[in-house]
GROMACS .gro file of C-alpha atoms in nm:
model
  297
    1UNK     CA    1  -3.433   0.496   6.608
    2UNK     CA    2  -3.428   0.159   6.443
    3UNK     CA    3  -3.285   0.112   6.095
    4UNK     CA    4  -3.435  -0.119   5.840
    5UNK     CA    5  -3.252  -0.394   5.658
    6UNK     CA    6  -3.227  -0.183   5.341
    7UNK     CA    7  -3.076   0.112   5.530
    8UNK     CA    8  -2.828  -0.115   5.702
    9UNK     CA    9  -2.724  -0.262   5.366
   10UNK     CA   10  -2.678   0.087   5.216
   11UNK     CA   11  -2.463   0.197   5.510
   12UNK     CA   12  -2.253  -0.116   5.479
   13UNK     CA   13  -2.202  -0.059   5.106
   14UNK     CA   14  -2.115   0.305   5.174
   15UNK     CA   15  -1.845   0.208   5.420
   16UNK     CA   16  -1.705  -0.042   5.171
   17UNK     CA   17  -1.699   0.224   4.900
   18UNK     CA   18  -1.539   0.476   5.134
   19UNK     CA   19  -1.268   0.229   5.226
   20UNK     CA   20  -1.207   0.163   4.854
   21UNK     CA   21  -1.175   0.539   4.785
   22UNK     CA   22  -0.940   0.575   5.080
   23UNK     CA   23  -0.729   0.289   4.951
   24UNK     CA   24  -0.718   0.452   4.607
   25UNK     CA   25  -0.607   0.784   4.756
   26UNK     CA   26  -0.343   0.608   4.961
   27UNK     CA   27  -0.216   0.429   4.650
   28UNK     CA   28  -0.193   0.757   4.458
   29UNK     CA   29  -0.007   0.920   4.745
   30UNK     CA   30   0.239   0.632   4.764
   31UNK     CA   31   0.308   0.652   4.392
   32UNK     CA   32   0.335   1.030   4.365
   33UNK     CA   33   0.472   1.133   4.703
   34UNK     CA   34   0.817   1.182   4.554
   35UNK     CA   35   0.677   1.401   4.277
   36UNK     CA   36   0.508   1.656   4.505
   37UNK     CA   37   0.833   1.827   4.621
   38UNK     CA   38   0.946   1.847   4.257
   39UNK     CA   39   0.621   2.014   4.154
   40UNK     CA   40   0.655   2.260   4.441
   41UNK     CA   41   1.012   2.334   4.334
   42UNK     CA   42   0.890   2.467   3.997
   43UNK     CA   43   0.738   2.762   4.184
   44UNK     CA   44   1.080   2.934   4.188
   45UNK     CA   45   1.004   3.050   3.832
   46UNK     CA   46   0.721   3.270   3.958
   47UNK     CA   47   0.859   3.627   3.930
   48UNK     CA   48   0.597   3.764   4.165
   49UNK     CA   49   0.731   3.546   4.451
   50UNK     CA   50   1.089   3.671   4.434
   51UNK     CA   51   1.169   3.919   4.712
   52UNK     CA   52   1.338   4.246   4.634
   53UNK     CA   53   1.714   4.269   4.626
   54UNK     CA   54   1.709   4.479   4.945
   55UNK     CA   55   1.541   4.196   5.138
   56UNK     CA   56   1.766   3.959   5.339
   57UNK     CA   57   1.565   3.667   5.196
   58UNK     CA   58   1.672   3.741   4.842
   59UNK     CA   59   2.011   3.569   4.863
   60UNK     CA   60   1.876   3.233   4.982
   61UNK     CA   61   1.549   3.241   4.789
   62UNK     CA   62   1.503   2.934   4.567
   63UNK     CA   63   1.833   2.762   4.652
   64UNK     CA   64   1.662   2.471   4.831
   65UNK     CA   65   1.420   2.422   4.542
   66UNK     CA   66   1.707   2.427   4.291
   67UNK     CA   67   1.878   2.150   4.491
   68UNK     CA   68   1.553   1.947   4.478
   69UNK     CA   69   1.538   1.985   4.101
   70UNK     CA   70   1.905   1.895   4.063
   71UNK     CA   71   1.861   1.585   4.276
   72UNK     CA   72   1.555   1.477   4.078
   73UNK     CA   73   1.707   1.520   3.730
   74UNK     CA   74   2.074   1.441   3.796
   75UNK     CA   75   2.082   1.209   4.097
   76UNK     CA   76   2.157   0.905   3.880
   77UNK     CA   77   2.442   1.071   3.690
   78UNK     CA   78   2.808   1.062   3.779
   79UNK     CA   79   2.843   1.440   3.775
   80UNK     CA   80   2.563   1.509   4.024
   81UNK     CA   81   2.771   1.738   4.247
   82UNK     CA   82   2.892   1.941   3.950
   83UNK     CA   83   2.538   1.976   3.807
   84UNK     CA   84   2.405   2.082   4.146
   85UNK     CA   85   2.668   2.356   4.183
   86UNK     CA   86   2.614   2.466   3.822
   87UNK     CA   87   2.238   2.498   3.866
   88UNK     CA   88   2.284   2.691   4.191
   89UNK     CA   89   2.524   2.935   4.020
   90UNK     CA   90   2.286   2.979   3.728
   91UNK     CA   91   1.998   3.046   3.965
   92UNK     CA   92   2.186   3.318   4.151
   93UNK     CA   93   2.219   3.509   3.823
   94UNK     CA   94   1.875   3.424   3.684
   95UNK     CA   95   1.701   3.581   3.986
   96UNK     CA   96   1.817   3.927   3.877
   97UNK     CA   97   1.695   3.872   3.522
   98UNK     CA   98   1.358   3.749   3.649
   99UNK     CA   99   1.316   4.074   3.843
  100UNK     CA  100   1.352   4.265   3.517
  101UNK     CA  101   1.100   4.029   3.353
  102UNK     CA  102   0.855   4.096   3.636
  103UNK     CA  103   0.828   4.459   3.532
  104UNK     CA  104   0.698   4.351   3.190
  105UNK     CA  105   0.465   4.076   3.314
  106UNK     CA  106   0.102   4.134   3.206
  107UNK     CA  107  -0.151   4.189   3.479
  108UNK     CA  108  -0.432   3.982   3.318
  109UNK     CA  109  -0.261   3.644   3.296
  110UNK     CA  110  -0.549   3.477   3.477
  111UNK     CA  111  -0.780   3.554   3.186
  112UNK     CA  112  -0.557   3.351   2.957
  113UNK     CA  113  -0.534   3.063   3.210
  114UNK     CA  114  -0.156   3.110   3.238
  115UNK     CA  115   0.031   3.112   3.566
  116UNK     CA  116   0.318   3.355   3.628
  117UNK     CA  117   0.562   3.062   3.638
  118UNK     CA  118   0.446   2.943   3.295
  119UNK     CA  119   0.474   3.294   3.154
  120UNK     CA  120   0.827   3.339   3.290
  121UNK     CA  121   0.938   2.997   3.162
  122UNK     CA  122   0.797   3.074   2.816
  123UNK     CA  123   0.986   3.406   2.811
  124UNK     CA  124   1.309   3.228   2.901
  125UNK     CA  125   1.251   2.970   2.626
  126UNK     CA  126   1.169   3.246   2.377
  127UNK     CA  127   1.500   3.417   2.455
  128UNK     CA  128   1.688   3.087   2.445
  129UNK     CA  129   1.951   3.231   2.211
  130UNK     CA  130   2.032   3.490   2.478
  131UNK     CA  131   1.991   3.275   2.788
  132UNK     CA  132   2.093   2.938   2.643
  133UNK     CA  133   2.467   2.984   2.690
  134UNK     CA  134   2.418   3.154   3.028
  135UNK     CA  135   2.163   2.915   3.184
  136UNK     CA  136   2.187   2.584   2.993
  137UNK     CA  137   2.054   2.368   3.279
  138UNK     CA  138   1.776   2.600   3.390
  139UNK     CA  139   1.655   2.641   3.031
  140UNK     CA  140   1.608   2.263   3.019
  141UNK     CA  141   1.413   2.283   3.345
  142UNK     CA  142   1.189   2.549   3.190
  143UNK     CA  143   1.121   2.319   2.896
  144UNK     CA  144   1.019   2.044   3.138
  145UNK     CA  145   0.791   2.287   3.322
  146UNK     CA  146   0.607   2.388   3.005
  147UNK     CA  147   0.568   2.027   2.893
  148UNK     CA  148   0.409   1.908   3.218
  149UNK     CA  149   0.032   1.854   3.179
  150UNK     CA  150  -0.181   1.995   3.457
  151UNK     CA  151  -0.403   1.685   3.448
  152UNK     CA  152  -0.440   1.365   3.248
  153UNK     CA  153  -0.709   1.522   3.027
  154UNK     CA  154  -0.460   1.619   2.756
  155UNK     CA  155  -0.302   1.270   2.726
  156UNK     CA  156  -0.648   1.111   2.719
  157UNK     CA  157  -0.756   1.357   2.451
  158UNK     CA  158  -0.448   1.271   2.248
  159UNK     CA  159  -0.517   0.898   2.280
  160UNK     CA  160  -0.874   0.943   2.157
  161UNK     CA  161  -0.750   1.146   1.859
  162UNK     CA  162  -0.507   0.867   1.770
  163UNK     CA  163  -0.798   0.622   1.761
  164UNK     CA  164  -0.987   0.854   1.525
  165UNK     CA  165  -0.690   0.911   1.293
  166UNK     CA  166  -0.513   0.573   1.291
  167UNK     CA  167  -0.807   0.349   1.216
  168UNK     CA  168  -0.791  -0.013   1.108
  169UNK     CA  169  -0.792   0.091   0.741
  170UNK     CA  170  -0.502   0.336   0.804
  171UNK     CA  171  -0.292   0.118   1.030
  172UNK     CA  172   0.022   0.165   0.815
  173UNK     CA  173   0.057   0.538   0.877
  174UNK     CA  174   0.416   0.641   0.938
  175UNK     CA  175   0.523   0.820   1.254
  176UNK     CA  176   0.590   1.158   1.094
  177UNK     CA  177   0.257   1.163   0.912
  178UNK     CA  178   0.074   1.058   1.229
  179UNK     CA  179   0.251   1.329   1.431
  180UNK     CA  180   0.159   1.594   1.173
  181UNK     CA  181  -0.206   1.485   1.172
  182UNK     CA  182  -0.215   1.488   1.552
  183UNK     CA  183  -0.067   1.838   1.562
  184UNK     CA  184  -0.334   1.961   1.320
  185UNK     CA  185  -0.616   1.783   1.502
  186UNK     CA  186  -0.520   1.883   1.858
  187UNK     CA  187  -0.350   2.222   1.818
  188UNK     CA  188  -0.500   2.337   1.488
  189UNK     CA  189  -0.770   2.605   1.458
  190UNK     CA  190  -1.136   2.523   1.429
  191UNK     CA  191  -1.279   2.449   1.088
  192UNK     CA  192  -1.450   2.719   0.878
  193UNK     CA  193  -1.279   3.003   1.063
  194UNK     CA  194  -1.072   3.287   0.922
  195UNK     CA  195  -0.752   3.149   1.073
  196UNK     CA  196  -0.819   2.801   0.932
  197UNK     CA  197  -0.890   2.935   0.581
  198UNK     CA  198  -0.573   3.148   0.586
  199UNK     CA  199  -0.358   2.848   0.689
  200UNK     CA  200  -0.510   2.628   0.416
  201UNK     CA  201  -0.452   2.893   0.148
  202UNK     CA  202  -0.093   2.944   0.264
  203UNK     CA  203  -0.030   2.567   0.259
  204UNK     CA  204  -0.173   2.533  -0.093
  205UNK     CA  205   0.042   2.820  -0.222
  206UNK     CA  206   0.357   2.670  -0.071
  207UNK     CA  207   0.268   2.327  -0.212
  208UNK     CA  208   0.221   2.471  -0.561
  209UNK     CA  209   0.541   2.673  -0.538
  210UNK     CA  210   0.751   2.375  -0.427
  211UNK     CA  211   0.772   2.237  -0.782
  212UNK     CA  212   0.590   2.247  -1.111
  213UNK     CA  213   0.266   2.059  -1.075
  214UNK     CA  214   0.090   1.871  -1.353
  215UNK     CA  215  -0.250   2.015  -1.426
  216UNK     CA  216  -0.541   1.777  -1.445
  217UNK     CA  217  -0.719   1.798  -1.785
  218UNK     CA  218  -1.067   1.937  -1.778
  219UNK     CA  219  -1.343   1.683  -1.809
  220UNK     CA  220  -1.612   1.774  -2.068
  221UNK     CA  221  -1.946   1.860  -1.919
  222UNK     CA  222  -2.203   1.587  -1.979
  223UNK     CA  223  -2.555   1.710  -2.046
  224UNK     CA  224  -2.841   1.570  -1.850
  225UNK     CA  225  -3.053   1.290  -1.981
  226UNK     CA  226  -3.349   1.521  -2.033
  227UNK     CA  227  -3.148   1.733  -2.280
  228UNK     CA  228  -3.024   1.438  -2.486
  229UNK     CA  229  -3.233   1.351  -2.792
  230UNK     CA  230  -3.313   0.982  -2.817
  231UNK     CA  231  -3.432   0.848  -3.156
  232UNK     CA  232  -3.786   0.711  -3.131
  233UNK     CA  233  -3.830   0.382  -3.320
  234UNK     CA  234  -4.129   0.342  -3.550
  235UNK     CA  235  -4.379   0.090  -3.418
  236UNK     CA  236  -4.593  -0.120  -3.653
  237UNK     CA  237  -4.802  -0.429  -3.609
  238UNK     CA  238  -4.610  -0.752  -3.609
  239UNK     CA  239  -4.826  -0.928  -3.866
  240UNK     CA  240  -4.823  -0.633  -4.106
  241UNK     CA  241  -4.452  -0.596  -4.074
  242UNK     CA  242  -4.400  -0.969  -4.142
  243UNK     CA  243  -4.628  -0.969  -4.447
  244UNK     CA  244  -4.458  -0.664  -4.593
  245UNK     CA  245  -4.117  -0.821  -4.545
  246UNK     CA  246  -4.231  -1.147  -4.715
  247UNK     CA  247  -4.394  -0.969  -5.009
  248UNK     CA  248  -4.092  -0.747  -5.056
  249UNK     CA  249  -3.856  -1.044  -5.051
  250UNK     CA  250  -4.075  -1.238  -5.300
  251UNK     CA  251  -4.097  -0.943  -5.535
  252UNK     CA  252  -3.724  -0.903  -5.531
  253UNK     CA  253  -3.669  -1.268  -5.616
  254UNK     CA  254  -3.926  -1.289  -5.900
  255UNK     CA  255  -3.785  -1.221  -6.247
  256UNK     CA  256  -3.911  -1.249  -6.603
  257UNK     CA  257  -3.834  -1.621  -6.636
  258UNK     CA  258  -4.049  -1.709  -6.336
  259UNK     CA  259  -4.339  -1.506  -6.476
  260UNK     CA  260  -4.321  -1.695  -6.810
  261UNK     CA  261  -4.323  -2.030  -6.629
  262UNK     CA  262  -4.632  -1.936  -6.428
  263UNK     CA  263  -4.813  -1.818  -6.744
  264UNK     CA  264  -4.741  -2.140  -6.931
  265UNK     CA  265  -4.864  -2.350  -6.637
  266UNK     CA  266  -5.188  -2.155  -6.624
  267UNK     CA  267  -5.241  -2.209  -6.999
  268UNK     CA  268  -5.186  -2.586  -6.967
  269UNK     CA  269  -5.437  -2.603  -6.679
  270UNK     CA  270  -5.697  -2.417  -6.883
  271UNK     CA  271  -5.647  -2.647  -7.184
  272UNK     CA  272  -5.683  -2.955  -6.965
  273UNK     CA  273  -6.008  -2.828  -6.821
  274UNK     CA  274  -6.151  -2.770  -7.167
  275UNK     CA  275  -6.064  -3.123  -7.274
  276UNK     CA  276  -6.226  -3.270  -6.963
  277UNK     CA  277  -6.533  -3.050  -6.999
  278UNK     CA  278  -6.474  -2.895  -6.650
  279UNK     CA  279  -6.499  -2.533  -6.745
  280UNK     CA  280  -6.868  -2.508  -6.638
  281UNK     CA  281  -7.003  -2.534  -6.282
  282UNK     CA  282  -6.712  -2.743  -6.157
  283UNK     CA  283  -6.470  -2.467  -6.247
  284UNK     CA  284  -6.688  -2.220  -6.061
  285UNK     CA  285  -6.687  -2.447  -5.756
  286UNK     CA  286  -6.307  -2.476  -5.772
  287UNK     CA  287  -6.272  -2.100  -5.801
  288UNK     CA  288  -6.510  -2.046  -5.508
  289UNK     CA  289  -6.315  -2.295  -5.299
  290UNK     CA  290  -5.988  -2.128  -5.383
  291UNK     CA  291  -6.137  -1.791  -5.295
  292UNK     CA  292  -6.262  -1.916  -4.960
  293UNK     CA  293  -5.920  -2.068  -4.889
  294UNK     CA  294  -5.750  -1.744  -4.968
  295UNK     CA  295  -5.988  -1.559  -4.737
  296UNK     CA  296  -5.905  -1.804  -4.458
  297UNK     CA  297  -5.532  -1.749  -4.499
   0.00000   0.00000   0.00000
């Protein structure tokens, strides 16, 4: 069977991609090969894996893993030998207490996505006041176990939440405020749920009870524009309004003295017309002209 040029190119690209994936896997193994024994050592906190006290394996169970944990966390310290012996002594006693915890371990842990080692470590942390002075080093190891992410999804999710909270306009957020907002965003309940409403009401009550708060004055309710009465101006013609204003102003200014002057002028004009014999047809023409002028204006 002969292969075409396209098939040959695809096979070549596939081999290149496979070699790249192999190189990536090899790089991850080289970086994390020291971490795999440490992760396996955390399995000693699984109560279901501890043999019974009557078994000959009980005495040596978990000692090698405790030494791995001691070497990983205390190898660079000066008191490495002392810490190793201390952790081994604490483990010999903790095994008996873990057997008693196994009797109370729930059977449906898989439904809650919790491993037996996580459940046991959380119980030890919860009873820190009882176990803290007896197992100080192993309690710290339990805290490390519970803080280890199973994958990088949680750190990536936290980084994306930081981008949403600390935007360019809120770049001056302090560390404590940013941490509180991240706790609410990542670990808080979903919005519009009963748990969320109860937390908000509790927070508001505590905020009001912290000190005496100043009440904001009530703002008067403004009616809508449709309910407000707007005065309607009276509209008249421009020419009529102008004439009325002029006549009113003239009438206000005219007094008795002005009327007397006008009367005397009219009498003098009439006397002059009689002397000049213009009272006949000429006077009628003048009156008609004046009337036509007045009609024009």
